[in-house]
Amino acid sequence: QVQLVESGGGLVQPGGSLRLSCRASRILFRNYVIGWYRQAPGKQRELVAAVSSGGTTNYSDSVKGRFTISRDNGMNTVYLQMNSLESEDTAVYYCNTGMTIGWAPGNYWGQGTQVTVSS
């Protein structure tokens, strides 16, 4: 069974930064699209950013210019660098995979990591 383990969440003040990590196992990591999604209380889960096997990236409009997704195929890990954080970024962040092409979510999800932006 594919495993995705997120880390790096926490409490940060507005304007601060965090870096999330997602380590995958039991998957041929380099072949898959990896995405970060988030879900705030009372809202639907939404795509934040994704990176293809070739390194092409896709960002939601709300995080463009502030967040950067990257992947290290040697470490089976994807990172989400989040800068200039806003209170609206508060959510549980989930790592996702399962698709080799396209930006639709795959079948595999991590357990999530909480990000709270508050003064």
PDB file of N, CA, C and O in Angstrom, residues 69-112:
ATOM      1  N   ILE A  69       6.349  24.635  -4.825  1.00  0.00           N
ATOM      2  CA  ILE A  69       6.401  23.186  -4.688  1.00  0.00           C
ATOM      3  C   ILE A  69       7.643  22.673  -5.408  1.00  0.00           C
ATOM      4  O   ILE A  69       8.011  23.186  -6.472  1.00  0.00           O
ATOM      5  N   SER A  70       8.281  21.675  -4.809  1.00  0.00           N
ATOM      6  CA  SER A  70       9.453  21.080  -5.445  1.00  0.00           C
ATOM      7  C   SER A  70       9.510  19.602  -5.070  1.00  0.00           C
ATOM      8  O   SER A  70       8.875  19.183  -4.095  1.00  0.00           O
ATOM      9  N   ARG A  71      10.271  18.843  -5.838  1.00  0.00           N
ATOM     10  CA  ARG A  71      10.370  17.421  -5.554  1.00  0.00           C
ATOM     11  C   ARG A  71      11.826  16.979  -5.607  1.00  0.00           C
ATOM     12  O   ARG A  71      12.619  17.512  -6.399  1.00  0.00           O
ATOM     13  N   ASP A  72      12.137  15.997  -4.768  1.00  0.00           N
ATOM     14  CA  ASP A  72      13.452  15.363  -4.744  1.00  0.00           C
ATOM     15  C   ASP A  72      13.216  13.881  -4.969  1.00  0.00           C
ATOM     16  O   ASP A  72      12.858  13.145  -4.040  1.00  0.00           O
ATOM     17  N   ASN A  73      13.402  13.439  -6.210  1.00  0.00           N
ATOM     18  CA  ASN A  73      13.093  12.046  -6.539  1.00  0.00           C
ATOM     19  C   ASN A  73      14.039  11.073  -5.826  1.00  0.00           C
ATOM     20  O   ASN A  73      13.648   9.941  -5.530  1.00  0.00           O
ATOM     21  N   GLY A  74      15.233  11.505  -5.535  1.00  0.00           N
ATOM     22  CA  GLY A  74      16.168  10.632  -4.826  1.00  0.00           C
ATOM     23  C   GLY A  74      15.731  10.354  -3.404  1.00  0.00           C
ATOM     24  O   GLY A  74      16.051   9.307  -2.834  1.00  0.00           O
ATOM     25  N   MET A  75      14.991  11.300  -2.819  1.00  0.00           N
ATOM     26  CA  MET A  75      14.513  11.168  -1.442  1.00  0.00           C
ATOM     27  C   MET A  75      13.040  10.788  -1.366  1.00  0.00           C
ATOM     28  O   MET A  75      12.479  10.675  -0.278  1.00  0.00           O
ATOM     29  N   ASN A  76      12.406  10.593  -2.529  1.00  0.00           N
ATOM     30  CA  ASN A  76      10.957  10.293  -2.556  1.00  0.00           C
ATOM     31  C   ASN A  76      10.161  11.322  -1.761  1.00  0.00           C
ATOM     32  O   ASN A  76       9.209  10.971  -1.047  1.00  0.00           O
ATOM     33  N   THR A  77      10.542  12.579  -1.900  1.00  0.00           N
ATOM     34  CA  THR A  77       9.945  13.625  -1.076  1.00  0.00           C
ATOM     35  C   THR A  77       9.548  14.828  -1.928  1.00  0.00           C
ATOM     36  O   THR A  77      10.260  15.204  -2.859  1.00  0.00           O
ATOM     37  N   VAL A  78       8.411  15.394  -1.576  1.00  0.00           N
ATOM     38  CA  VAL A  78       7.949  16.646  -2.160  1.00  0.00           C
ATOM     39  C   VAL A  78       7.867  17.682  -1.046  1.00  0.00           C
ATOM     40  O   VAL A  78       7.462  17.364   0.072  1.00  0.00           O
ATOM     41  N   TYR A  79       8.237  18.904  -1.388  1.00  0.00           N
ATOM     42  CA  TYR A  79       8.235  19.997  -0.425  1.00  0.00           C
ATOM     43  C   TYR A  79       7.253  21.085  -0.859  1.00  0.00           C
ATOM     44  O   TYR A  79       7.027  21.287  -2.058  1.00  0.00           O
ATOM     45  N   LEU A  80       6.700  21.774   0.118  1.00  0.00           N
ATOM     46  CA  LEU A  80       5.893  22.955  -0.156  1.00  0.00           C
ATOM     47  C   LEU A  80       6.433  24.082   0.720  1.00  0.00           C
ATOM     48  O   LEU A  80       6.237  24.069   1.937  1.00  0.00           O
ATOM     49  N   GLN A  81       7.145  25.001   0.083  1.00  0.00           N
ATOM     50  CA  GLN A  81       7.652  26.168   0.791  1.00  0.00           C
ATOM     51  C   GLN A  81       6.574  27.233   0.776  1.00  0.00           C
ATOM     52  O   GLN A  81       6.132  27.655  -0.305  1.00  0.00           O
ATOM     53  N   MET A  82       6.154  27.658   1.966  1.00  0.00           N
ATOM     54  CA  MET A  82       5.058  28.614   2.090  1.00  0.00           C
ATOM     55  C   MET A  82       5.592  29.886   2.721  1.00  0.00           C
ATOM     56  O   MET A  82       6.040  29.865   3.866  1.00  0.00           O
ATOM     57  N   ASN A  83       5.554  30.961   1.962  1.00  0.00           N
ATOM     58  CA  ASN A  83       6.013  32.267   2.445  1.00  0.00           C
ATOM     59  C   ASN A  83       4.844  33.252   2.508  1.00  0.00           C
ATOM     60  O   ASN A  83       3.787  33.006   1.915  1.00  0.00           O
ATOM     61  N   SER A  84       5.053  34.336   3.214  1.00  0.00           N
ATOM     62  CA  SER A  84       4.028  35.390   3.332  1.00  0.00           C
ATOM     63  C   SER A  84       2.675  34.794   3.708  1.00  0.00           C
ATOM     64  O   SER A  84       1.649  35.093   3.092  1.00  0.00           O
ATOM     65  N   LEU A  85       2.693  33.951   4.710  1.00  0.00           N
ATOM     66  CA  LEU A  85       1.471  33.249   5.101  1.00  0.00           C
ATOM     67  C   LEU A  85       0.420  34.215   5.625  1.00  0.00           C
ATOM     68  O   LEU A  85       0.734  35.222   6.287  1.00  0.00           O
ATOM     69  N   GLU A  86      -0.829  33.879   5.321  1.00  0.00           N
ATOM     70  CA  GLU A  86      -1.987  34.685   5.703  1.00  0.00           C
ATOM     71  C   GLU A  86      -2.932  33.822   6.540  1.00  0.00           C
ATOM     72  O   GLU A  86      -2.886  32.595   6.467  1.00  0.00           O
ATOM     73  N   SER A  87      -3.802  34.471   7.284  1.00  0.00           N
ATOM     74  CA  SER A  87      -4.746  33.713   8.110  1.00  0.00           C
ATOM     75  C   SER A  87      -5.609  32.787   7.262  1.00  0.00           C
ATOM     76  O   SER A  87      -6.008  31.707   7.714  1.00  0.00           O
ATOM     77  N   GLU A  88      -5.854  33.193   6.013  1.00  0.00           N
ATOM     78  CA  GLU A  88      -6.673  32.369   5.113  1.00  0.00           C
ATOM     79  C   GLU A  88      -5.971  31.076   4.701  1.00  0.00           C
ATOM     80  O   GLU A  88      -6.590  30.192   4.119  1.00  0.00           O
ATOM     81  N   ASP A  89      -4.683  30.967   4.984  1.00  0.00           N
ATOM     82  CA  ASP A  89      -3.945  29.739   4.670  1.00  0.00           C
ATOM     83  C   ASP A  89      -4.110  28.685   5.764  1.00  0.00           C
ATOM     84  O   ASP A  89      -3.636  27.549   5.605  1.00  0.00           O
ATOM     85  N   THR A  90      -4.757  29.041   6.848  1.00  0.00           N
ATOM     86  CA  THR A  90      -4.981  28.086   7.939  1.00  0.00           C
ATOM     87  C   THR A  90      -5.856  26.927   7.450  1.00  0.00           C
ATOM     88  O   THR A  90      -6.953  27.143   6.926  1.00  0.00           O
ATOM     89  N   ALA A  91      -5.341  25.724   7.600  1.00  0.00           N
ATOM     90  CA  ALA A  91      -6.040  24.527   7.111  1.00  0.00           C
ATOM     91  C   ALA A  91      -5.220  23.297   7.471  1.00  0.00           C
ATOM     92  O   ALA A  91      -4.068  23.409   7.915  1.00  0.00           O
ATOM     93  N   VAL A  92      -5.826  22.142   7.247  1.00  0.00           N
ATOM     94  CA  VAL A  92      -5.067  20.895   7.253  1.00  0.00           C
ATOM     95  C   VAL A  92      -4.568  20.674   5.825  1.00  0.00           C
ATOM     96  O   VAL A  92      -5.352  20.733   4.874  1.00  0.00           O
ATOM     97  N   TYR A  93      -3.273  20.439   5.702  1.00  0.00           N
ATOM     98  CA  TYR A  93      -2.650  20.248   4.398  1.00  0.00           C
ATOM     99  C   TYR A  93      -2.383  18.762   4.173  1.00  0.00           C
ATOM    100  O   TYR A  93      -1.811  18.082   5.030  1.00  0.00           O
ATOM    101  N   TYR A  94      -2.803  18.289   2.999  1.00  0.00           N
ATOM    102  CA  TYR A  94      -2.686  16.878   2.657  1.00  0.00           C
ATOM    103  C   TYR A  94      -1.831  16.691   1.414  1.00  0.00           C
ATOM    104  O   TYR A  94      -1.940  17.458   0.448  1.00  0.00           O
ATOM    105  N   CYS A  95      -1.045  15.646   1.436  1.00  0.00           N
ATOM    106  CA  CYS A  95      -0.270  15.230   0.266  1.00  0.00           C
ATOM    107  C   CYS A  95      -1.096  14.192  -0.498  1.00  0.00           C
ATOM    108  O   CYS A  95      -1.815  13.386   0.114  1.00  0.00           O
ATOM    109  N   ASN A  96      -0.975  14.220  -1.820  1.00  0.00           N
ATOM    110  CA  ASN A  96      -1.781  13.313  -2.654  1.00  0.00           C
ATOM    111  C   ASN A  96      -0.978  12.806  -3.831  1.00  0.00           C
ATOM    112  O   ASN A  96      -0.157  13.529  -4.403  1.00  0.00           O
ATOM    113  N   THR A  97      -1.242  11.568  -4.230  1.00  0.00           N
ATOM    114  CA  THR A  97      -0.671  11.036  -5.446  1.00  0.00           C
ATOM    115  C   THR A  97      -1.527   9.899  -5.970  1.00  0.00           C
ATOM    116  O   THR A  97      -2.521   9.503  -5.343  1.00  0.00           O
ATOM    117  N   GLY A  98      -1.121   9.373  -7.122  1.00  0.00           N
ATOM    118  CA  GLY A  98      -1.821   8.249  -7.720  1.00  0.00           C
ATOM    119  C   GLY A  98      -2.010   8.390  -9.213  1.00  0.00           C
ATOM    120  O   GLY A  98      -2.376   7.431  -9.895  1.00  0.00           O
ATOM    121  N   MET A  99      -1.786   9.615  -9.728  1.00  0.00           N
ATOM    122  CA  MET A  99      -1.928   9.856 -11.164  1.00  0.00           C
ATOM    123  C   MET A  99      -0.539  10.082 -11.757  1.00  0.00           C
ATOM    124  O   MET A  99       0.318  10.705 -11.128  1.00  0.00           O
ATOM    125  N   THR A 100      -0.355   9.606 -12.990  1.00  0.00           N
ATOM    126  CA  THR A 100       0.926   9.822 -13.655  1.00  0.00           C
ATOM    127  C   THR A 100       0.891  11.020 -14.587  1.00  0.00           C
ATOM    128  O   THR A 100       1.944  11.540 -14.969  1.00  0.00           O
ATOM    129  N   ILE A 101      -0.319  11.433 -15.001  1.00  0.00           N
ATOM    130  CA  ILE A 101      -0.461  12.643 -15.821  1.00  0.00           C
ATOM    131  C   ILE A 101      -1.692  13.418 -15.367  1.00  0.00           C
ATOM    132  O   ILE A 101      -2.601  12.852 -14.751  1.00  0.00           O
ATOM    133  N   GLY A 102      -1.729  14.704 -15.695  1.00  0.00           N
ATOM    134  CA  GLY A 102      -2.879  15.520 -15.362  1.00  0.00           C
ATOM    135  C   GLY A 102      -2.854  15.998 -13.928  1.00  0.00           C
ATOM    136  O   GLY A 102      -2.018  15.577 -13.118  1.00  0.00           O
ATOM    137  N   TRP A 103      -3.793  16.862 -13.591  1.00  0.00           N
ATOM    138  CA  TRP A 103      -3.817  17.484 -12.273  1.00  0.00           C
ATOM    139  C   TRP A 103      -4.958  16.987 -11.391  1.00  0.00           C
ATOM    140  O   TRP A 103      -5.141  17.489 -10.291  1.00  0.00           O
ATOM    141  N   ALA A 104      -5.703  16.012 -11.838  1.00  0.00           N
ATOM    142  CA  ALA A 104      -6.772  15.466 -10.993  1.00  0.00           C
ATOM    143  C   ALA A 104      -6.152  14.712  -9.816  1.00  0.00           C
ATOM    144  O   ALA A 104      -5.063  14.128  -9.948  1.00  0.00           O
ATOM    145  N   PRO A 105      -6.798  14.715  -8.667  1.00  0.00           N
ATOM    146  CA  PRO A 105      -6.217  14.000  -7.525  1.00  0.00           C
ATOM    147  C   PRO A 105      -6.201  12.496  -7.737  1.00  0.00           C
ATOM    148  O   PRO A 105      -7.080  11.935  -8.391  1.00  0.00           O
ATOM    149  N   GLY A 106      -5.198  11.844  -7.185  1.00  0.00           N
ATOM    150  CA  GLY A 106      -5.113  10.395  -7.221  1.00  0.00           C
ATOM    151  C   GLY A 106      -5.815   9.772  -6.039  1.00  0.00           C
ATOM    152  O   GLY A 106      -6.493  10.446  -5.259  1.00  0.00           O
ATOM    153  N   ASN A 107      -5.614   8.485  -5.864  1.00  0.00           N
ATOM    154  CA  ASN A 107      -6.338   7.745  -4.834  1.00  0.00           C
ATOM    155  C   ASN A 107      -5.652   7.729  -3.473  1.00  0.00           C
ATOM    156  O   ASN A 107      -6.238   7.250  -2.500  1.00  0.00           O
ATOM    157  N   TYR A 108      -4.428   8.220  -3.418  1.00  0.00           N
ATOM    158  CA  TYR A 108      -3.657   8.072  -2.183  1.00  0.00           C
ATOM    159  C   TYR A 108      -3.487   9.423  -1.487  1.00  0.00           C
ATOM    160  O   TYR A 108      -3.065  10.406  -2.108  1.00  0.00           O
ATOM    161  N   TRP A 109      -3.787   9.409  -0.180  1.00  0.00           N
ATOM    162  CA  TRP A 109      -3.708  10.612   0.636  1.00  0.00           C
ATOM    163  C   TRP A 109      -2.854  10.357   1.869  1.00  0.00           C
ATOM    164  O   TRP A 109      -2.880   9.262   2.438  1.00  0.00           O
ATOM    165  N   GLY A 110      -2.173  11.386   2.310  1.00  0.00           N
ATOM    166  CA  GLY A 110      -1.508  11.327   3.594  1.00  0.00           C
ATOM    167  C   GLY A 110      -2.497  11.626   4.710  1.00  0.00           C
ATOM    168  O   GLY A 110      -3.678  11.882   4.463  1.00  0.00           O
ATOM    169  N   GLN A 111      -1.976  11.624   5.945  1.00  0.00           N
ATOM    170  CA  GLN A 111      -2.849  11.835   7.099  1.00  0.00           C
ATOM    171  C   GLN A 111      -3.120  13.312   7.372  1.00  0.00           C
ATOM    172  O   GLN A 111      -4.028  13.645   8.132  1.00  0.00           O
ATOM    173  N   GLY A 112      -2.341  14.181   6.742  1.00  0.00           N
ATOM    174  CA  GLY A 112      -2.547  15.612   6.899  1.00  0.00           C
ATOM    175  C   GLY A 112      -1.676  16.221   7.973  1.00  0.00           C
ATOM    176  O   GLY A 112      -1.291  15.547   8.937  1.00  0.00           O
TER     177      GLY A 112
END
